[in-house]
Amino acid sequence: MPSDEPGTDFAAAYAWQATLVLGVVTLVLGLILTFYPSVTVNVIAVMLGLLAIVSGLFYLVRMFGHSEAHRVWMGISGLLLVVAGVVLLRHLHLTVALIGLIIGLGWIVQGVTALIVSFSGDAREGRGWWIFFGIVSLIGGIVITALPSESVTLLAALTGIWFIVQGLFEIVGGLRLRRAADREQGTVTGPPSRPSEGAAAL
């Protein structure tokens, strides 16, 4: 039995639109990441540099506060952050390499942790999966750490491909939701009623 609540009708009418818009946005982001991975990585590097500068200026402003008990450390921290931000902006290749190193070291730590868990008594179930995950993560972290700039660009391209696939699925899902909503609307409305023979005779 169809629901007469306005909230249900609103959700049915606009769910496919939201899914379709999300799919288009994801697809566009995927295309940008896939065809312009280095540009995308450089944009992220610029944002990190600007974030460091803004954080440093914030600490420098706090240094002049009357209620601040650690003015010296605030000033030193703020100055270092501003200098680091300027260096990151002027040498984007260093920033990209730094991003790659952070990702690589994180994967190495993740892989080592997974291997430790797999060989300990805590992973009684799924030990083979933990070993596989730890080895893959460890190898990937070593490769990214050895070639940070190239690896980050490749990761951006792979992420773009994944976004493209996800966006296409979301677009198809939105179109299916639209057809389902149209069929449901037709079922609720129903065919136009014909006048009875007696009424037609009148």
PDB file of N, CA and C in Angstrom, residues 26-45 96 99-100 103 107 144 147-165:
ATOM      1  N   THR A  26      31.639  12.633  -8.645  1.00  0.00           N
ATOM      2  CA  THR A  26      32.683  11.624  -8.459  1.00  0.00           C
ATOM      3  C   THR A  26      33.372  11.305  -9.778  1.00  0.00           C
ATOM      4  N   LEU A  27      32.595  11.219 -10.853  1.00  0.00           N
ATOM      5  CA  LEU A  27      33.173  10.945 -12.170  1.00  0.00           C
ATOM      6  C   LEU A  27      34.105  12.068 -12.616  1.00  0.00           C
ATOM      7  N   VAL A  28      33.690  13.317 -12.418  1.00  0.00           N
ATOM      8  CA  VAL A  28      34.532  14.457 -12.810  1.00  0.00           C
ATOM      9  C   VAL A  28      35.827  14.474 -12.004  1.00  0.00           C
ATOM     10  N   LEU A  29      35.723  14.244 -10.681  1.00  0.00           N
ATOM     11  CA  LEU A  29      36.931  14.182  -9.862  1.00  0.00           C
ATOM     12  C   LEU A  29      37.850  13.044 -10.314  1.00  0.00           C
ATOM     13  N   GLY A  30      37.254  11.916 -10.674  1.00  0.00           N
ATOM     14  CA  GLY A  30      38.059  10.800 -11.157  1.00  0.00           C
ATOM     15  C   GLY A  30      38.780  11.119 -12.445  1.00  0.00           C
ATOM     16  N   LEU A  31      38.103  11.812 -13.363  1.00  0.00           N
ATOM     17  CA  LEU A  31      38.749  12.202 -14.622  1.00  0.00           C
ATOM     18  C   LEU A  31      39.908  13.170 -14.378  1.00  0.00           C
ATOM     19  N   ILE A  32      39.701  14.114 -13.447  1.00  0.00           N
ATOM     20  CA  ILE A  32      40.777  15.073 -13.138  1.00  0.00           C
ATOM     21  C   ILE A  32      41.968  14.353 -12.522  1.00  0.00           C
ATOM     22  N   LEU A  33      41.704  13.462 -11.574  1.00  0.00           N
ATOM     23  CA  LEU A  33      42.799  12.731 -10.935  1.00  0.00           C
ATOM     24  C   LEU A  33      43.517  11.811 -11.914  1.00  0.00           C
ATOM     25  N   THR A  34      42.772  11.214 -12.839  1.00  0.00           N
ATOM     26  CA  THR A  34      43.378  10.260 -13.761  1.00  0.00           C
ATOM     27  C   THR A  34      44.231  10.946 -14.816  1.00  0.00           C
ATOM     28  N   PHE A  35      43.729  12.034 -15.400  1.00  0.00           N
ATOM     29  CA  PHE A  35      44.432  12.681 -16.506  1.00  0.00           C
ATOM     30  C   PHE A  35      45.390  13.783 -16.037  1.00  0.00           C
ATOM     31  N   TYR A  36      45.193  14.286 -14.820  1.00  0.00           N
ATOM     32  CA  TYR A  36      46.090  15.333 -14.291  1.00  0.00           C
ATOM     33  C   TYR A  36      46.529  14.970 -12.873  1.00  0.00           C
ATOM     34  N   PRO A  37      47.173  13.830 -12.682  1.00  0.00           N
ATOM     35  CA  PRO A  37      47.553  13.435 -11.314  1.00  0.00           C
ATOM     36  C   PRO A  37      48.608  14.335 -10.704  1.00  0.00           C
ATOM     37  N   SER A  38      49.576  14.763 -11.507  1.00  0.00           N
ATOM     38  CA  SER A  38      50.638  15.623 -10.962  1.00  0.00           C
ATOM     39  C   SER A  38      50.093  16.978 -10.554  1.00  0.00           C
ATOM     40  N   VAL A  39      49.159  17.519 -11.346  1.00  0.00           N
ATOM     41  CA  VAL A  39      48.548  18.803 -10.989  1.00  0.00           C
ATOM     42  C   VAL A  39      47.766  18.675  -9.684  1.00  0.00           C
ATOM     43  N   THR A  40      47.041  17.583  -9.538  1.00  0.00           N
ATOM     44  CA  THR A  40      46.263  17.366  -8.314  1.00  0.00           C
ATOM     45  C   THR A  40      47.175  17.257  -7.097  1.00  0.00           C
ATOM     46  N   VAL A  41      48.270  16.519  -7.250  1.00  0.00           N
ATOM     47  CA  VAL A  41      49.217  16.375  -6.143  1.00  0.00           C
ATOM     48  C   VAL A  41      49.832  17.728  -5.795  1.00  0.00           C
ATOM     49  N   ASN A  42      50.132  18.537  -6.804  1.00  0.00           N
ATOM     50  CA  ASN A  42      50.698  19.862  -6.538  1.00  0.00           C
ATOM     51  C   ASN A  42      49.702  20.758  -5.818  1.00  0.00           C
ATOM     52  N   VAL A  43      48.425  20.632  -6.162  1.00  0.00           N
ATOM     53  CA  VAL A  43      47.395  21.415  -5.458  1.00  0.00           C
ATOM     54  C   VAL A  43      47.347  21.031  -3.989  1.00  0.00           C
ATOM     55  N   ILE A  44      47.419  19.723  -3.708  1.00  0.00           N
ATOM     56  CA  ILE A  44      47.445  19.267  -2.315  1.00  0.00           C
ATOM     57  C   ILE A  44      48.680  19.797  -1.602  1.00  0.00           C
ATOM     58  N   ALA A  45      49.825  19.814  -2.307  1.00  0.00           N
ATOM     59  CA  ALA A  45      51.057  20.324  -1.705  1.00  0.00           C
ATOM     60  C   ALA A  45      50.928  21.808  -1.379  1.00  0.00           C
ATOM     61  N   VAL A  96      55.721  17.119  -2.279  1.00  0.00           N
ATOM     62  CA  VAL A  96      55.179  15.876  -2.830  1.00  0.00           C
ATOM     63  C   VAL A  96      55.954  14.677  -2.301  1.00  0.00           C
ATOM     64  N   ILE A  99      54.897  13.999   1.217  1.00  0.00           N
ATOM     65  CA  ILE A  99      53.622  13.287   1.264  1.00  0.00           C
ATOM     66  C   ILE A  99      53.828  11.802   0.989  1.00  0.00           C
ATOM     67  N   GLY A 100      54.659  11.505  -0.021  1.00  0.00           N
ATOM     68  CA  GLY A 100      54.945  10.115  -0.336  1.00  0.00           C
ATOM     69  C   GLY A 100      55.634   9.389   0.804  1.00  0.00           C
ATOM     70  N   ILE A 103      53.058   8.607   3.531  1.00  0.00           N
ATOM     71  CA  ILE A 103      52.208   7.485   3.138  1.00  0.00           C
ATOM     72  C   ILE A 103      52.989   6.177   3.191  1.00  0.00           C
ATOM     73  N   TRP A 107      52.265   2.917   5.574  1.00  0.00           N
ATOM     74  CA  TRP A 107      52.014   1.569   5.062  1.00  0.00           C
ATOM     75  C   TRP A 107      52.985   0.557   5.652  1.00  0.00           C
ATOM     76  N   ILE A 144      56.862   2.942  -2.061  1.00  0.00           N
ATOM     77  CA  ILE A 144      56.499   4.358  -1.986  1.00  0.00           C
ATOM     78  C   ILE A 144      57.592   5.164  -1.296  1.00  0.00           C
ATOM     79  N   LEU A 147      60.471   5.613  -3.843  1.00  0.00           N
ATOM     80  CA  LEU A 147      60.124   6.534  -4.936  1.00  0.00           C
ATOM     81  C   LEU A 147      58.906   7.351  -4.521  1.00  0.00           C
ATOM     82  N   PRO A 148      59.073   8.312  -3.639  1.00  0.00           N
ATOM     83  CA  PRO A 148      57.897   9.001  -3.072  1.00  0.00           C
ATOM     84  C   PRO A 148      57.131   9.835  -4.087  1.00  0.00           C
ATOM     85  N   SER A 149      57.831  10.635  -4.889  1.00  0.00           N
ATOM     86  CA  SER A 149      57.133  11.526  -5.823  1.00  0.00           C
ATOM     87  C   SER A 149      56.386  10.739  -6.889  1.00  0.00           C
ATOM     88  N   GLU A 150      57.070   9.779  -7.523  1.00  0.00           N
ATOM     89  CA  GLU A 150      56.433   8.982  -8.565  1.00  0.00           C
ATOM     90  C   GLU A 150      55.291   8.147  -8.009  1.00  0.00           C
ATOM     91  N   SER A 151      55.462   7.629  -6.802  1.00  0.00           N
ATOM     92  CA  SER A 151      54.431   6.778  -6.209  1.00  0.00           C
ATOM     93  C   SER A 151      53.176   7.569  -5.886  1.00  0.00           C
ATOM     94  N   VAL A 152      53.337   8.799  -5.392  1.00  0.00           N
ATOM     95  CA  VAL A 152      52.169   9.614  -5.069  1.00  0.00           C
ATOM     96  C   VAL A 152      51.393   9.957  -6.331  1.00  0.00           C
ATOM     97  N   THR A 153      52.094  10.273  -7.413  1.00  0.00           N
ATOM     98  CA  THR A 153      51.417  10.550  -8.675  1.00  0.00           C
ATOM     99  C   THR A 153      50.668   9.323  -9.178  1.00  0.00           C
ATOM    100  N   LEU A 154      51.295   8.154  -9.064  1.00  0.00           N
ATOM    101  CA  LEU A 154      50.638   6.913  -9.484  1.00  0.00           C
ATOM    102  C   LEU A 154      49.421   6.617  -8.611  1.00  0.00           C
ATOM    103  N   LEU A 155      49.540   6.843  -7.309  1.00  0.00           N
ATOM    104  CA  LEU A 155      48.396   6.632  -6.415  1.00  0.00           C
ATOM    105  C   LEU A 155      47.251   7.566  -6.755  1.00  0.00           C
ATOM    106  N   ALA A 156      47.571   8.806  -7.118  1.00  0.00           N
ATOM    107  CA  ALA A 156      46.521   9.746  -7.515  1.00  0.00           C
ATOM    108  C   ALA A 156      45.811   9.267  -8.774  1.00  0.00           C
ATOM    109  N   ALA A 157      46.571   8.751  -9.749  1.00  0.00           N
ATOM    110  CA  ALA A 157      45.955   8.235 -10.968  1.00  0.00           C
ATOM    111  C   ALA A 157      45.086   7.019 -10.683  1.00  0.00           C
ATOM    112  N   LEU A 158      45.564   6.106  -9.840  1.00  0.00           N
ATOM    113  CA  LEU A 158      44.766   4.927  -9.493  1.00  0.00           C
ATOM    114  C   LEU A 158      43.496   5.315  -8.735  1.00  0.00           C
ATOM    115  N   THR A 159      43.629   6.306  -7.855  1.00  0.00           N
ATOM    116  CA  THR A 159      42.442   6.803  -7.150  1.00  0.00           C
ATOM    117  C   THR A 159      41.444   7.408  -8.127  1.00  0.00           C
ATOM    118  N   GLY A 160      41.959   8.111  -9.142  1.00  0.00           N
ATOM    119  CA  GLY A 160      41.076   8.668 -10.162  1.00  0.00           C
ATOM    120  C   GLY A 160      40.325   7.598 -10.924  1.00  0.00           C
ATOM    121  N   ILE A 161      41.007   6.507 -11.273  1.00  0.00           N
ATOM    122  CA  ILE A 161      40.338   5.407 -11.970  1.00  0.00           C
ATOM    123  C   ILE A 161      39.236   4.814 -11.092  1.00  0.00           C
ATOM    124  N   TRP A 162      39.533   4.643  -9.817  1.00  0.00           N
ATOM    125  CA  TRP A 162      38.520   4.120  -8.900  1.00  0.00           C
ATOM    126  C   TRP A 162      37.322   5.063  -8.799  1.00  0.00           C
ATOM    127  N   PHE A 163      37.573   6.381  -8.751  1.00  0.00           N
ATOM    128  CA  PHE A 163      36.491   7.353  -8.705  1.00  0.00           C
ATOM    129  C   PHE A 163      35.645   7.297  -9.981  1.00  0.00           C
ATOM    130  N   ILE A 164      36.289   7.073 -11.123  1.00  0.00           N
ATOM    131  CA  ILE A 164      35.544   6.975 -12.382  1.00  0.00           C
ATOM    132  C   ILE A 164      34.582   5.791 -12.334  1.00  0.00           C
ATOM    133  N   VAL A 165      35.094   4.636 -11.916  1.00  0.00           N
ATOM    134  CA  VAL A 165      34.245   3.443 -11.823  1.00  0.00           C
ATOM    135  C   VAL A 165      33.109   3.672 -10.833  1.00  0.00           C
TER     136      VAL A 165
END
